[in-house]
Amino acid sequence: MTAPQTQTPQLTFQSGIVGFPEAQRFTLVEGGGEGVFELMSEDEQGPSFVVVAPQPFFPDYAPVIDDVTAERLEITDAEDALLLLVVTLRENPEDASANLLAPLVVNHRTHQAAQVVLTGQQFPLRAPLLSA
C-alpha cells in the first residue's frame, strides 16, 4: 500500500460514500498531523470528512480487499492501493474513532475510489483513534 500525497487530484467515488451516494467527487488535502487528511467534496455544500492513513494509528491493520473491488478500481498491485479510514469526531477529542470496518480504497494511479464494507473480517466500526 502506498502513502497518501499531501494533495491528490480529484478522487472519484462512482457509488459515493456510505450515506452520501450523490457525493462522488472529492479532493484529499493534508490535515493537521501525520497521516491525517481532509476529504473535501467538490460539490457545493457537499460533505467533508476527516480521514486517516491506517499505519500511524493501527499499524497491524491489514484488511483483505475483495477481487470485485480491486477489479472495479483497476488495482492490479498492492502498491496501487491507498487505504484511508473515516474518522468520527466527538466533543471530547479523546473519544474520536476510526471506521475500520468500511475503509476507503483509492487507486492512486487512476484516482478511482470506493468505500468498501469488509465482510468476513473482524474489524470494528468504531475503533478508538487516540488509544491506538
mmCIF file of C-alpha atoms in Angstrom:
data_model
loop_
_atom_site.group_PDB
_atom_site.id
_atom_site.type_symbol
_atom_site.label_atom_id
_atom_site.label_comp_id
_atom_site.label_asym_id
_atom_site.label_seq_id
_atom_site.Cartn_x
_atom_site.Cartn_y
_atom_site.Cartn_z
ATOM 1 C CA MET A 1 0.000 0.000 0.000
ATOM 2 C CA THR A 2 1.210 3.491 -0.708
ATOM 3 C CA ALA A 3 1.327 6.580 1.482
ATOM 4 C CA PRO A 4 -1.027 9.458 0.693
ATOM 5 C CA GLN A 5 0.384 12.520 -1.026
ATOM 6 C CA THR A 6 -0.072 15.943 0.548
ATOM 7 C CA GLN A 7 -2.755 16.764 -2.036
ATOM 8 C CA THR A 8 -4.160 14.472 -4.679
ATOM 9 C CA PRO A 9 -6.040 15.206 -7.856
ATOM 10 C CA GLN A 10 -9.792 14.817 -7.739
ATOM 11 C CA LEU A 11 -10.879 11.404 -6.454
ATOM 12 C CA THR A 12 -13.977 9.820 -7.963
ATOM 13 C CA PHE A 13 -16.260 7.609 -5.875
ATOM 14 C CA GLN A 14 -18.617 6.170 -8.537
ATOM 15 C CA SER A 15 -21.069 4.946 -5.870
ATOM 16 C CA GLY A 16 -20.486 7.812 -3.468
ATOM 17 C CA ILE A 17 -19.685 7.236 0.189
ATOM 18 C CA VAL A 18 -21.998 5.321 2.526
ATOM 19 C CA GLY A 19 -24.821 7.702 3.415
ATOM 20 C CA PHE A 20 -23.823 10.151 0.657
ATOM 21 C CA PRO A 21 -24.371 8.341 -2.668
ATOM 22 C CA GLU A 22 -24.630 11.617 -4.604
ATOM 23 C CA ALA A 23 -21.226 12.866 -3.390
ATOM 24 C CA GLN A 24 -18.800 11.409 -5.906
ATOM 25 C CA ARG A 25 -16.001 13.951 -6.439
ATOM 26 C CA PHE A 26 -13.544 14.692 -3.637
ATOM 27 C CA THR A 27 -10.125 16.193 -3.029
ATOM 28 C CA LEU A 28 -7.803 14.791 -0.365
ATOM 29 C CA VAL A 29 -5.924 17.529 1.494
ATOM 30 C CA GLU A 30 -3.253 17.077 4.147
ATOM 31 C CA GLY A 31 -4.618 17.851 7.603
ATOM 32 C CA GLY A 32 -3.156 18.789 10.937
ATOM 33 C CA GLY A 33 -0.911 15.848 11.714
ATOM 34 C CA GLU A 34 0.928 12.801 10.460
ATOM 35 C CA GLY A 35 -1.449 10.631 8.485
ATOM 36 C CA VAL A 36 -4.419 12.999 8.991
ATOM 37 C CA PHE A 37 -6.293 14.335 5.959
ATOM 38 C CA GLU A 38 -9.497 16.070 4.995
ATOM 39 C CA LEU A 39 -11.563 14.533 2.228
ATOM 40 C CA MET A 40 -13.433 17.510 0.789
ATOM 41 C CA SER A 41 -16.377 17.222 -1.566
ATOM 42 C CA GLU A 42 -16.015 19.098 -4.841
ATOM 43 C CA ASP A 43 -19.778 19.600 -4.884
ATOM 44 C CA GLU A 44 -21.213 22.794 -3.437
ATOM 45 C CA GLN A 45 -22.355 22.129 0.131
ATOM 46 C CA GLY A 46 -21.189 18.524 -0.174
ATOM 47 C CA PRO A 47 -19.831 16.628 2.811
ATOM 48 C CA SER A 48 -16.265 16.605 4.005
ATOM 49 C CA PHE A 49 -14.643 14.006 6.210
ATOM 50 C CA VAL A 50 -11.603 13.700 8.405
ATOM 51 C CA VAL A 51 -9.743 10.593 7.272
ATOM 52 C CA VAL A 52 -6.532 8.978 8.412
ATOM 53 C CA ALA A 53 -3.963 6.662 6.930
ATOM 54 C CA PRO A 54 -4.160 3.450 8.982
ATOM 55 C CA GLN A 55 -0.431 2.868 9.589
ATOM 56 C CA PRO A 56 0.298 5.644 12.123
ATOM 57 C CA PHE A 57 -2.734 4.693 14.209
ATOM 58 C CA PHE A 58 -3.358 0.995 13.512
ATOM 59 C CA PRO A 59 -0.050 -0.499 12.318
ATOM 60 C CA ASP A 60 -1.422 -4.067 12.296
ATOM 61 C CA TYR A 61 -4.481 -3.178 10.199
ATOM 62 C CA ALA A 62 -4.339 -5.305 7.059
ATOM 63 C CA PRO A 63 -7.782 -5.855 5.551
ATOM 64 C CA VAL A 64 -8.285 -8.044 2.512
ATOM 65 C CA ILE A 65 -9.870 -6.137 -0.356
ATOM 66 C CA ASP A 66 -12.144 -8.355 -2.418
ATOM 67 C CA ASP A 67 -11.366 -9.111 -6.063
ATOM 68 C CA VAL A 68 -14.505 -7.362 -7.345
ATOM 69 C CA THR A 69 -13.470 -4.071 -5.714
ATOM 70 C CA ALA A 70 -9.875 -4.427 -6.889
ATOM 71 C CA GLU A 71 -11.056 -5.053 -10.441
ATOM 72 C CA ARG A 72 -13.579 -2.185 -10.365
ATOM 73 C CA LEU A 73 -10.855 0.210 -9.155
ATOM 74 C CA GLU A 74 -8.289 -1.279 -11.580
ATOM 75 C CA ILE A 75 -5.958 -2.218 -8.726
ATOM 76 C CA THR A 76 -3.544 -4.786 -10.121
ATOM 77 C CA ASP A 77 -0.831 -4.434 -7.491
ATOM 78 C CA ALA A 78 -0.969 -3.672 -3.758
ATOM 79 C CA GLU A 79 1.207 -0.614 -4.432
ATOM 80 C CA ASP A 80 -1.675 0.889 -6.445
ATOM 81 C CA ALA A 81 -3.936 0.945 -3.383
ATOM 82 C CA LEU A 82 -4.212 3.610 -0.738
ATOM 83 C CA LEU A 83 -6.353 2.858 2.321
ATOM 84 C CA LEU A 84 -7.980 5.595 4.368
ATOM 85 C CA LEU A 85 -10.210 5.380 7.433
ATOM 86 C CA VAL A 86 -13.137 7.718 8.074
ATOM 87 C CA VAL A 87 -12.901 9.365 11.500
ATOM 88 C CA THR A 88 -15.842 10.256 13.712
ATOM 89 C CA LEU A 89 -15.036 13.299 15.807
ATOM 90 C CA ARG A 90 -16.648 13.796 19.207
ATOM 91 C CA GLU A 91 -16.929 16.746 21.559
ATOM 92 C CA ASN A 92 -14.033 15.293 23.535
ATOM 93 C CA PRO A 93 -11.151 14.707 21.061
ATOM 94 C CA GLU A 94 -10.056 11.675 23.074
ATOM 95 C CA ASP A 95 -13.315 9.978 22.045
ATOM 96 C CA ALA A 96 -12.607 10.166 18.293
ATOM 97 C CA SER A 97 -12.921 6.844 16.497
ATOM 98 C CA ALA A 98 -11.979 5.387 13.129
ATOM 99 C CA ASN A 99 -14.116 3.099 10.999
ATOM 100 C CA LEU A 100 -12.001 0.009 10.356
ATOM 101 C CA LEU A 101 -14.961 -1.961 9.016
ATOM 102 C CA ALA A 102 -15.517 0.206 5.922
ATOM 103 C CA PRO A 103 -12.234 1.709 4.673
ATOM 104 C CA LEU A 104 -11.902 3.984 1.684
ATOM 105 C CA VAL A 105 -9.854 2.324 -1.053
ATOM 106 C CA VAL A 106 -8.185 4.618 -3.578
ATOM 107 C CA ASN A 107 -6.288 3.662 -6.711
ATOM 108 C CA HIS A 108 -3.590 6.325 -6.579
ATOM 109 C CA ARG A 109 -2.846 5.912 -10.309
ATOM 110 C CA THR A 110 -6.393 6.309 -11.668
ATOM 111 C CA HIS A 111 -7.877 8.287 -8.741
ATOM 112 C CA GLN A 112 -10.877 5.955 -8.668
ATOM 113 C CA ALA A 113 -12.086 5.228 -5.145
ATOM 114 C CA ALA A 114 -14.708 3.295 -3.212
ATOM 115 C CA GLN A 115 -15.809 2.784 0.339
ATOM 116 C CA VAL A 116 -15.724 -0.942 0.970
ATOM 117 C CA VAL A 117 -17.692 -2.667 3.712
ATOM 118 C CA LEU A 118 -15.480 -5.606 4.654
ATOM 119 C CA THR A 119 -17.241 -8.944 5.002
ATOM 120 C CA GLY A 120 -15.917 -11.962 6.837
ATOM 121 C CA GLN A 121 -13.306 -9.850 8.627
ATOM 122 C CA GLN A 122 -13.417 -8.862 12.266
ATOM 123 C CA PHE A 123 -12.783 -5.114 12.313
ATOM 124 C CA PRO A 124 -14.638 -2.609 14.495
ATOM 125 C CA LEU A 125 -16.907 0.108 13.189
ATOM 126 C CA ARG A 126 -15.630 2.492 15.883
ATOM 127 C CA ALA A 127 -12.026 1.859 16.910
ATOM 128 C CA PRO A 128 -10.698 4.433 19.415
ATOM 129 C CA LEU A 129 -8.267 6.600 17.486
ATOM 130 C CA LEU A 130 -6.099 8.011 20.243
ATOM 131 C CA SER A 131 -5.649 4.773 22.150
ATOM 132 C CA ALA A 132 -4.380 3.086 19.003
#
